[in-house]
């Protein structure tokens, strides 16, 4: 039986049992009145009293049966059981009343007329109650009237046949009405359930619409908070730079040399602005799912070593102990994204831990590994544990003190873990510290080669670096920077100018050791296309680094070239170039000219 038909059948059986007290009351009252009417006939009084006792006993039994049905919590899963018992009760009532038509039958008008009147009337009155379930009515109808008809036909007199005719008409008419009534009742029940389902669907759709409205309002409010906080945090370093530049101008106007500490402060403000722009760009790309990922099998140990080396001194300066548990775990993920997640989590733990320890560990969990950052810090209240993953949200920093961070670290962690197909979890209590954790898949093979940390050596010294940028100031700045590294710059706005610059050197036929190119150039040119032109000219692949300020990148344009986001600090640029040369990574073979 399907779920829908089971609901219909259950409601049908329910309706029969709800009407049972009224039906039984009518049977008992009618039976008592009939015995009273027949008391003065030739029918034995004892015989009638025994029949009446059976009628009352059967009524009490069926009444009790209805009570047991209503008390059964599993009645809808036992419909076959209760349906059979109801049909048995209908048969008991039919046999009891049919007994009168056979045993009390006498060919006298005074006896025959009450029986011929009561039995068809009783069957007709049962149509609105028992007749709503045709099998039950069929049983009761036939068992009640057939004995009387059989006796009447057996006697064969014209009077008895005349008395039997309306009984037959009543019997057939009631069966027809019962069949139609059952169909009507079933359709009514079906429509009622359909309406209830429709109301539930409308209610659910209204709840979904209301939830969507609240989410839209929350998103709008979050956007407003985001823009307000971003505007404030962007203006702060710019304001500091403006003031420092004003001081520098006055010093230069008075003929005084610029104090070194003033230049350092301008550089620090510029670095803070760059950090904020980098964080905003990373967050935007991670939220959009456009952050390029290089997912591969890799060991966690080099990453853990870098985290320990970077943050140990900071932890010691704050009187904290940073414990990074050594690990030999091999995972399948993106190394840069994992490092960014861990750096943000450890940095956040340092910021909100006043004493105690910070633990970074990895443990096996199912078919992957669970990476945890645990601290003994101030903890986070339950009502804030969702909000801290929002942009610019910080616990206990309504004044937007930059020394307490930007409020973007955990938002980036949340977005990056989602892009990696994982989710960051948080366990925390105020005053008892916090544990941030996320799951990473295990490596598919143990043959993983550890990524070597950047050694920052003199690999670049003496090499020729080609700089492609259509902005003269940027080219001049990059040329000065690579010159400080001991490199030989060759600058130009396109590949043709680079070849001209190389031709003016002492080694005109030697290709550059690396290329740094801006993504977007004038005259609808692009850095990757100009770099490929140099690849074709020299007949070899040259390590190439693309620099851009775009938040989204067309993979068809960039290809396999690594990308750095503007603004780029000199140390970071040098580290990426050093890594390219150390790994001898290069784009695919240049296309044929």
GROMACS .gro file of C-alpha atoms in nm, residues 69-463:
model
  395
   69UNK     CA    1  -0.858   0.108   1.848
   70UNK     CA    2  -0.852   0.471   1.962
   71UNK     CA    3  -0.597   0.384   2.233
   72UNK     CA    4  -0.361   0.204   1.995
   73UNK     CA    5  -0.067   0.438   1.909
   74UNK     CA    6   0.036   0.212   1.620
   75UNK     CA    7  -0.308   0.176   1.466
   76UNK     CA    8  -0.205   0.339   1.137
   77UNK     CA    9   0.066   0.079   1.088
   78UNK     CA   10  -0.178  -0.205   1.171
   79UNK     CA   11  -0.465  -0.111   0.942
   80UNK     CA   12  -0.509  -0.463   0.806
   81UNK     CA   13  -0.555  -0.595   1.161
   82UNK     CA   14  -0.816  -0.335   1.259
   83UNK     CA   15  -0.997  -0.356   0.927
   84UNK     CA   16  -1.043  -0.733   0.972
   85UNK     CA   17  -1.172  -0.688   1.327
   86UNK     CA   18  -1.420  -0.421   1.215
   87UNK     CA   19  -1.553  -0.649   0.940
   88UNK     CA   20  -1.588  -0.928   1.199
   89UNK     CA   21  -1.789  -0.690   1.418
   90UNK     CA   22  -2.015  -0.601   1.126
   91UNK     CA   23  -2.069  -0.972   1.061
   92UNK     CA   24  -2.156  -1.029   1.430
   93UNK     CA   25  -2.417  -0.752   1.419
   94UNK     CA   26  -2.558  -0.882   1.087
   95UNK     CA   27  -2.592  -1.239   1.222
   96UNK     CA   28  -2.760  -1.113   1.539
   97UNK     CA   29  -3.021  -0.913   1.347
   98UNK     CA   30  -3.060  -1.175   1.076
   99UNK     CA   31  -3.145  -1.431   1.343
  100UNK     CA   32  -3.471  -1.242   1.409
  101UNK     CA   33  -3.574  -1.266   1.042
  102UNK     CA   34  -3.534  -1.644   1.058
  103UNK     CA   35  -3.608  -1.759   1.415
  104UNK     CA   36  -3.885  -1.509   1.502
  105UNK     CA   37  -4.056  -1.545   1.164
  106UNK     CA   38  -4.431  -1.616   1.198
  107UNK     CA   39  -4.687  -1.585   0.917
  108UNK     CA   40  -4.903  -1.346   1.122
  109UNK     CA   41  -4.939  -0.980   1.045
  110UNK     CA   42  -4.874  -0.871   1.404
  111UNK     CA   43  -4.539  -1.055   1.408
  112UNK     CA   44  -4.439  -1.015   1.044
  113UNK     CA   45  -4.500  -0.644   1.009
  114UNK     CA   46  -4.262  -0.520   1.287
  115UNK     CA   47  -3.982  -0.747   1.164
  116UNK     CA   48  -4.032  -0.651   0.797
  117UNK     CA   49  -4.029  -0.285   0.902
  118UNK     CA   50  -3.738  -0.285   1.146
  119UNK     CA   51  -3.481  -0.488   0.948
  120UNK     CA   52  -3.487  -0.285   0.620
  121UNK     CA   53  -3.505   0.040   0.821
  122UNK     CA   54  -3.202  -0.062   1.025
  123UNK     CA   55  -3.008  -0.142   0.705
  124UNK     CA   56  -3.112   0.187   0.545
  125UNK     CA   57  -3.010   0.388   0.852
  126UNK     CA   58  -2.669   0.220   0.852
  127UNK     CA   59  -2.580   0.367   0.511
  128UNK     CA   60  -2.463   0.709   0.647
  129UNK     CA   61  -2.247   0.538   0.913
  130UNK     CA   62  -2.136   0.186   0.814
  131UNK     CA   63  -2.223   0.247   0.448
  132UNK     CA   64  -1.921   0.473   0.406
  133UNK     CA   65  -1.715   0.148   0.399
  134UNK     CA   66  -1.876  -0.079   0.139
  135UNK     CA   67  -1.729  -0.416   0.250
  136UNK     CA   68  -1.867  -0.366   0.604
  137UNK     CA   69  -2.208  -0.256   0.476
  138UNK     CA   70  -2.225  -0.547   0.229
  139UNK     CA   71  -2.167  -0.797   0.509
  140UNK     CA   72  -2.417  -0.634   0.745
  141UNK     CA   73  -2.677  -0.584   0.471
  142UNK     CA   74  -2.679  -0.943   0.344
  143UNK     CA   75  -2.656  -1.112   0.685
  144UNK     CA   76  -2.941  -0.897   0.821
  145UNK     CA   77  -3.192  -0.929   0.534
  146UNK     CA   78  -3.119  -1.260   0.359
  147UNK     CA   79  -3.255  -1.487   0.639
  148UNK     CA   80  -3.590  -1.303   0.635
  149UNK     CA   81  -3.609  -1.319   0.254
  150UNK     CA   82  -3.523  -1.687   0.259
  151UNK     CA   83  -3.808  -1.764   0.504
  152UNK     CA   84  -4.051  -1.550   0.308
  153UNK     CA   85  -3.968  -1.723  -0.020
  154UNK     CA   86  -3.979  -2.063   0.150
  155UNK     CA   87  -4.333  -2.001   0.279
  156UNK     CA   88  -4.441  -1.907  -0.075
  157UNK     CA   89  -4.764  -1.724   0.011
  158UNK     CA   90  -4.865  -1.419  -0.186
  159UNK     CA   91  -4.873  -1.200   0.126
  160UNK     CA   92  -4.523  -1.297   0.225
  161UNK     CA   93  -4.391  -1.241  -0.125
  162UNK     CA   94  -4.554  -0.898  -0.117
  163UNK     CA   95  -4.377  -0.827   0.216
  164UNK     CA   96  -4.043  -0.947   0.075
  165UNK     CA   97  -4.051  -0.721  -0.232
  166UNK     CA   98  -3.979  -0.388  -0.049
  167UNK     CA   99  -3.707  -0.565   0.152
  168UNK     CA  100  -3.531  -0.666  -0.169
  169UNK     CA  101  -3.563  -0.313  -0.308
  170UNK     CA  102  -3.420  -0.170   0.014
  171UNK     CA  103  -3.132  -0.417   0.014
  172UNK     CA  104  -3.026  -0.344  -0.346
  173UNK     CA  105  -3.076   0.034  -0.312
  174UNK     CA  106  -2.866   0.048   0.006
  175UNK     CA  107  -2.584  -0.146  -0.159
  176UNK     CA  108  -2.579   0.100  -0.449
  177UNK     CA  109  -2.589   0.401  -0.217
  178UNK     CA  110  -2.314   0.251   0.000
  179UNK     CA  111  -2.086   0.199  -0.302
  180UNK     CA  112  -2.135   0.557  -0.414
  181UNK     CA  113  -2.100   0.695  -0.063
  182UNK     CA  114  -1.770   0.514  -0.012
  183UNK     CA  115  -1.634   0.674  -0.332
  184UNK     CA  116  -1.759   1.016  -0.221
  185UNK     CA  117  -1.607   0.983   0.125
  186UNK     CA  118  -1.274   0.866  -0.015
  187UNK     CA  119  -1.262   1.157  -0.257
  188UNK     CA  120  -1.349   1.397   0.025
  189UNK     CA  121  -1.070   1.256   0.241
  190UNK     CA  122  -0.828   1.273  -0.052
  191UNK     CA  123  -0.915   1.638  -0.119
  192UNK     CA  124  -0.877   1.721   0.250
  193UNK     CA  125  -0.530   1.570   0.259
  194UNK     CA  126  -0.442   1.742  -0.068
  195UNK     CA  127  -0.548   2.074   0.083
  196UNK     CA  128  -0.346   2.003   0.396
  197UNK     CA  129  -0.043   1.916   0.184
  198UNK     CA  130  -0.097   2.233  -0.016
  199UNK     CA  131  -0.116   2.438   0.303
  200UNK     CA  132   0.205   2.274   0.429
  201UNK     CA  133   0.371   2.350   0.097
  202UNK     CA  134   0.254   2.712   0.107
  203UNK     CA  135   0.371   2.740   0.469
  204UNK     CA  136   0.709   2.593   0.376
  205UNK     CA  137   0.743   2.825   0.077
  206UNK     CA  138   0.652   3.120   0.298
  207UNK     CA  139   0.916   3.012   0.549
  208UNK     CA  140   1.173   2.981   0.269
  209UNK     CA  141   1.075   3.323   0.135
  210UNK     CA  142   1.096   3.471   0.484
  211UNK     CA  143   1.436   3.310   0.536
  212UNK     CA  144   1.555   3.445   0.201
  213UNK     CA  145   1.429   3.791   0.297
  214UNK     CA  146   1.612   3.777   0.630
  215UNK     CA  147   1.926   3.653   0.456
  216UNK     CA  148   1.902   3.937   0.206
  217UNK     CA  149   1.860   4.188   0.490
  218UNK     CA  150   2.152   4.032   0.677
  219UNK     CA  151   2.364   4.039   0.361
  220UNK     CA  152   2.274   4.405   0.304
  221UNK     CA  153   2.359   4.491   0.663
  222UNK     CA  154   2.683   4.291   0.637
  223UNK     CA  155   2.769   4.477   0.316
  224UNK     CA  156   2.712   4.810   0.488
  225UNK     CA  157   2.929   4.705   0.784
  226UNK     CA  158   3.192   4.574   0.544
  227UNK     CA  159   3.206   4.896   0.342
  228UNK     CA  160   3.218   5.111   0.656
  229UNK     CA  161   3.497   4.905   0.813
  230UNK     CA  162   3.691   4.877   0.487
  231UNK     CA  163   3.663   5.251   0.428
  232UNK     CA  164   3.792   5.321   0.779
  233UNK     CA  165   4.079   5.074   0.758
  234UNK     CA  166   4.183   5.192   0.412
  235UNK     CA  167   4.181   5.557   0.515
  236UNK     CA  168   4.398   5.501   0.822
  237UNK     CA  169   4.728   5.408   0.649
  238UNK     CA  170   4.658   5.658   0.369
  239UNK     CA  171   4.608   5.931   0.629
  240UNK     CA  172   4.933   5.835   0.801
  241UNK     CA  173   5.119   5.837   0.468
  242UNK     CA  174   4.976   6.179   0.379
  243UNK     CA  175   5.094   6.322   0.710
  244UNK     CA  176   5.440   6.167   0.681
  245UNK     CA  177   5.473   6.294   0.323
  246UNK     CA  178   5.376   6.643   0.442
  247UNK     CA  179   5.650   6.628   0.705
  248UNK     CA  180   5.897   6.505   0.443
  249UNK     CA  181   5.808   6.790   0.205
  250UNK     CA  182   5.862   7.049   0.478
  251UNK     CA  183   6.201   6.898   0.566
  252UNK     CA  184   6.309   6.900   0.201
  253UNK     CA  185   6.180   7.256   0.156
  254UNK     CA  186   6.392   7.369   0.452
  255UNK     CA  187   6.699   7.196   0.308
  256UNK     CA  188   6.704   6.927   0.574
  257UNK     CA  189   6.773   6.563   0.488
  258UNK     CA  190   6.484   6.321   0.531
  259UNK     CA  191   6.522   6.130   0.860
  260UNK     CA  192   6.554   5.754   0.797
  261UNK     CA  193   6.286   5.680   1.053
  262UNK     CA  194   6.041   5.897   0.856
  263UNK     CA  195   6.104   5.692   0.542
  264UNK     CA  196   6.058   5.376   0.746
  265UNK     CA  197   5.724   5.502   0.875
  266UNK     CA  198   5.607   5.582   0.521
  267UNK     CA  199   5.715   5.235   0.414
  268UNK     CA  200   5.532   5.082   0.712
  269UNK     CA  201   5.211   5.268   0.624
  270UNK     CA  202   5.246   5.157   0.264
  271UNK     CA  203   5.302   4.801   0.382
  272UNK     CA  204   4.990   4.816   0.601
  273UNK     CA  205   4.787   4.941   0.307
  274UNK     CA  206   4.927   4.666   0.089
  275UNK     CA  207   4.846   4.403   0.350
  276UNK     CA  208   4.487   4.524   0.370
  277UNK     CA  209   4.446   4.530  -0.009
  278UNK     CA  210   4.599   4.181  -0.033
  279UNK     CA  211   4.360   4.054   0.232
  280UNK     CA  212   4.059   4.212   0.062
  281UNK     CA  213   4.163   4.070  -0.276
  282UNK     CA  214   4.222   3.722  -0.134
  283UNK     CA  215   3.887   3.733   0.043
  284UNK     CA  216   3.709   3.846  -0.273
  285UNK     CA  217   3.865   3.570  -0.482
  286UNK     CA  218   3.808   3.302  -0.218
  287UNK     CA  219   3.442   3.403  -0.177
  288UNK     CA  220   3.398   3.395  -0.555
  289UNK     CA  221   3.572   3.058  -0.576
  290UNK     CA  222   3.818   3.205  -0.830
  291UNK     CA  223   4.135   3.157  -0.626
  292UNK     CA  224   4.359   2.931  -0.837
  293UNK     CA  225   4.442   2.611  -0.651
  294UNK     CA  226   4.726   2.371  -0.718
  295UNK     CA  227   4.594   2.064  -0.539
  296UNK     CA  228   4.850   1.787  -0.514
  297UNK     CA  229   5.002   1.537  -0.273
  298UNK     CA  230   5.235   1.716  -0.031
  299UNK     CA  231   5.394   1.672   0.314
  300UNK     CA  232   5.282   1.890   0.605
  301UNK     CA  233   5.619   1.897   0.777
  302UNK     CA  234   5.777   2.182   0.572
  303UNK     CA  235   5.463   2.388   0.624
  304UNK     CA  236   5.463   2.324   0.999
  305UNK     CA  237   5.835   2.412   1.012
  306UNK     CA  238   5.771   2.747   0.841
  307UNK     CA  239   5.487   2.824   1.081
  308UNK     CA  240   5.712   2.744   1.378
  309UNK     CA  241   6.000   2.954   1.244
  310UNK     CA  242   5.775   3.250   1.162
  311UNK     CA  243   5.578   3.271   1.485
  312UNK     CA  244   5.810   3.132   1.756
  313UNK     CA  245   5.981   3.464   1.820
  314UNK     CA  246   5.649   3.651   1.822
  315UNK     CA  247   5.510   3.405   2.075
  316UNK     CA  248   5.820   3.430   2.293
  317UNK     CA  249   5.804   3.812   2.284
  318UNK     CA  250   5.451   3.789   2.428
  319UNK     CA  251   5.553   3.540   2.694
  320UNK     CA  252   5.375   3.252   2.519
  321UNK     CA  253   5.489   2.909   2.413
  322UNK     CA  254   5.422   2.798   2.056
  323UNK     CA  255   5.427   2.421   2.019
  324UNK     CA  256   5.416   2.282   1.666
  325UNK     CA  257   5.389   1.904   1.687
  326UNK     CA  258   5.625   1.740   1.433
  327UNK     CA  259   5.433   1.549   1.170
  328UNK     CA  260   5.499   1.313   0.882
  329UNK     CA  261   5.144   1.341   0.746
  330UNK     CA  262   5.101   1.346   0.369
  331UNK     CA  263   4.793   1.531   0.249
  332UNK     CA  264   4.622   1.612  -0.081
  333UNK     CA  265   4.561   1.986  -0.092
  334UNK     CA  266   4.692   2.325  -0.204
  335UNK     CA  267   5.012   2.423  -0.024
  336UNK     CA  268   4.962   2.800  -0.051
  337UNK     CA  269   4.601   2.784   0.073
  338UNK     CA  270   4.696   2.558   0.366
  339UNK     CA  271   4.977   2.792   0.466
  340UNK     CA  272   4.748   3.094   0.449
  341UNK     CA  273   4.487   2.919   0.664
  342UNK     CA  274   4.741   2.813   0.926
  343UNK     CA  275   4.914   3.153   0.933
  344UNK     CA  276   4.581   3.328   0.989
  345UNK     CA  277   4.476   3.085   1.263
  346UNK     CA  278   4.808   3.105   1.448
  347UNK     CA  279   4.820   3.485   1.411
  348UNK     CA  280   4.466   3.505   1.550
  349UNK     CA  281   4.561   3.279   1.842
  350UNK     CA  282   4.863   3.497   1.926
  351UNK     CA  283   4.648   3.808   1.919
  352UNK     CA  284   4.391   3.679   2.167
  353UNK     CA  285   4.611   3.472   2.400
  354UNK     CA  286   4.761   3.653   2.697
  355UNK     CA  287   4.933   3.361   2.867
  356UNK     CA  288   4.983   2.991   2.820
  357UNK     CA  289   5.043   2.793   2.504
  358UNK     CA  290   4.941   2.770   2.139
  359UNK     CA  291   4.938   2.422   1.986
  360UNK     CA  292   4.948   2.333   1.616
  361UNK     CA  293   4.894   1.963   1.546
  362UNK     CA  294   4.769   1.715   1.290
  363UNK     CA  295   4.601   1.384   1.363
  364UNK     CA  296   4.444   1.107   1.158
  365UNK     CA  297   4.066   1.135   1.129
  366UNK     CA  298   3.878   0.888   0.907
  367UNK     CA  299   4.019   0.888   0.555
  368UNK     CA  300   4.195   1.221   0.603
  369UNK     CA  301   4.372   1.439   0.857
  370UNK     CA  302   4.241   1.694   1.104
  371UNK     CA  303   4.462   2.002   1.148
  372UNK     CA  304   4.407   2.190   1.475
  373UNK     CA  305   4.522   2.523   1.617
  374UNK     CA  306   4.449   2.529   1.990
  375UNK     CA  307   4.512   2.817   2.228
  376UNK     CA  308   4.462   2.902   2.595
  377UNK     CA  309   4.332   3.249   2.518
  378UNK     CA  310   4.027   3.450   2.617
  379UNK     CA  311   3.781   3.220   2.440
  380UNK     CA  312   3.473   3.312   2.242
  381UNK     CA  313   3.114   3.328   2.364
  382UNK     CA  314   2.865   3.096   2.194
  383UNK     CA  315   2.664   3.386   2.048
  384UNK     CA  316   2.976   3.518   1.869
  385UNK     CA  317   3.113   3.193   1.729
  386UNK     CA  318   2.937   3.237   1.394
  387UNK     CA  319   2.992   3.611   1.369
  388UNK     CA  320   3.372   3.593   1.401
  389UNK     CA  321   3.393   3.440   1.053
  390UNK     CA  322   3.239   3.755   0.902
  391UNK     CA  323   3.441   4.029   0.734
  392UNK     CA  324   3.594   4.290   0.968
  393UNK     CA  325   3.436   4.132   1.275
  394UNK     CA  326   3.664   4.139   1.580
  395UNK     CA  327   3.599   4.039   1.939
  396UNK     CA  328   3.653   4.332   2.174
  397UNK     CA  329   3.774   4.583   1.912
  398UNK     CA  330   3.493   4.828   1.836
  399UNK     CA  331   3.747   5.112   1.800
  400UNK     CA  332   3.913   4.932   1.502
  401UNK     CA  333   4.261   4.931   1.659
  402UNK     CA  334   4.492   4.808   1.380
  403UNK     CA  335   4.727   4.654   1.636
  404UNK     CA  336   4.453   4.397   1.697
  405UNK     CA  337   4.444   4.296   1.331
  406UNK     CA  338   4.221   4.370   1.033
  407UNK     CA  339   3.932   4.139   1.113
  408UNK     CA  340   3.970   3.955   0.782
  409UNK     CA  341   4.183   3.658   0.886
  410UNK     CA  342   3.904   3.424   0.994
  411UNK     CA  343   3.682   3.531   0.703
  412UNK     CA  344   3.962   3.427   0.466
  413UNK     CA  345   4.007   3.100   0.659
  414UNK     CA  346   3.634   3.029   0.623
  415UNK     CA  347   3.634   3.104   0.248
  416UNK     CA  348   3.954   2.908   0.178
  417UNK     CA  349   3.842   2.597   0.365
  418UNK     CA  350   3.516   2.604   0.172
  419UNK     CA  351   3.702   2.632  -0.159
  420UNK     CA  352   3.915   2.336  -0.052
  421UNK     CA  353   3.597   2.135   0.006
  422UNK     CA  354   3.630   2.144   0.385
  423UNK     CA  355   3.491   2.356   0.668
  424UNK     CA  356   3.651   2.519   0.969
  425UNK     CA  357   3.505   2.420   1.306
  426UNK     CA  358   3.534   2.598   1.639
  427UNK     CA  359   3.518   2.478   1.999
  428UNK     CA  360   3.550   2.752   2.256
  429UNK     CA  361   3.438   2.876   2.596
  430UNK     CA  362   3.506   3.219   2.746
  431UNK     CA  363   3.819   3.200   2.959
  432UNK     CA  364   3.909   2.848   2.845
  433UNK     CA  365   4.064   2.907   2.505
  434UNK     CA  366   3.963   2.806   2.154
  435UNK     CA  367   4.027   2.521   1.911
  436UNK     CA  368   3.999   2.584   1.538
  437UNK     CA  369   4.014   2.275   1.317
  438UNK     CA  370   3.958   2.168   0.958
  439UNK     CA  371   3.983   1.843   0.763
  440UNK     CA  372   4.214   1.771   0.468
  441UNK     CA  373   4.220   1.454   0.254
  442UNK     CA  374   4.510   1.213   0.287
  443UNK     CA  375   4.760   1.188   0.002
  444UNK     CA  376   4.681   0.917  -0.252
  445UNK     CA  377   5.044   0.808  -0.262
  446UNK     CA  378   5.330   0.805  -0.016
  447UNK     CA  379   5.572   0.910  -0.290
  448UNK     CA  380   5.554   1.280  -0.208
  449UNK     CA  381   5.849   1.506  -0.249
  450UNK     CA  382   5.871   1.772   0.020
  451UNK     CA  383   5.860   2.132  -0.098
  452UNK     CA  384   6.181   2.299  -0.004
  453UNK     CA  385   6.153   2.623   0.187
  454UNK     CA  386   6.286   2.932   0.014
  455UNK     CA  387   6.645   2.978   0.117
  456UNK     CA  388   6.667   3.342   0.022
  457UNK     CA  389   7.024   3.292  -0.103
  458UNK     CA  390   7.211   3.455  -0.383
  459UNK     CA  391   7.052   3.256  -0.664
  460UNK     CA  392   6.942   3.575  -0.841
  461UNK     CA  393   7.277   3.756  -0.821
  462UNK     CA  394   7.428   3.827  -1.159
  463UNK     CA  395   7.124   3.713  -1.358
   0.00000   0.00000   0.00000
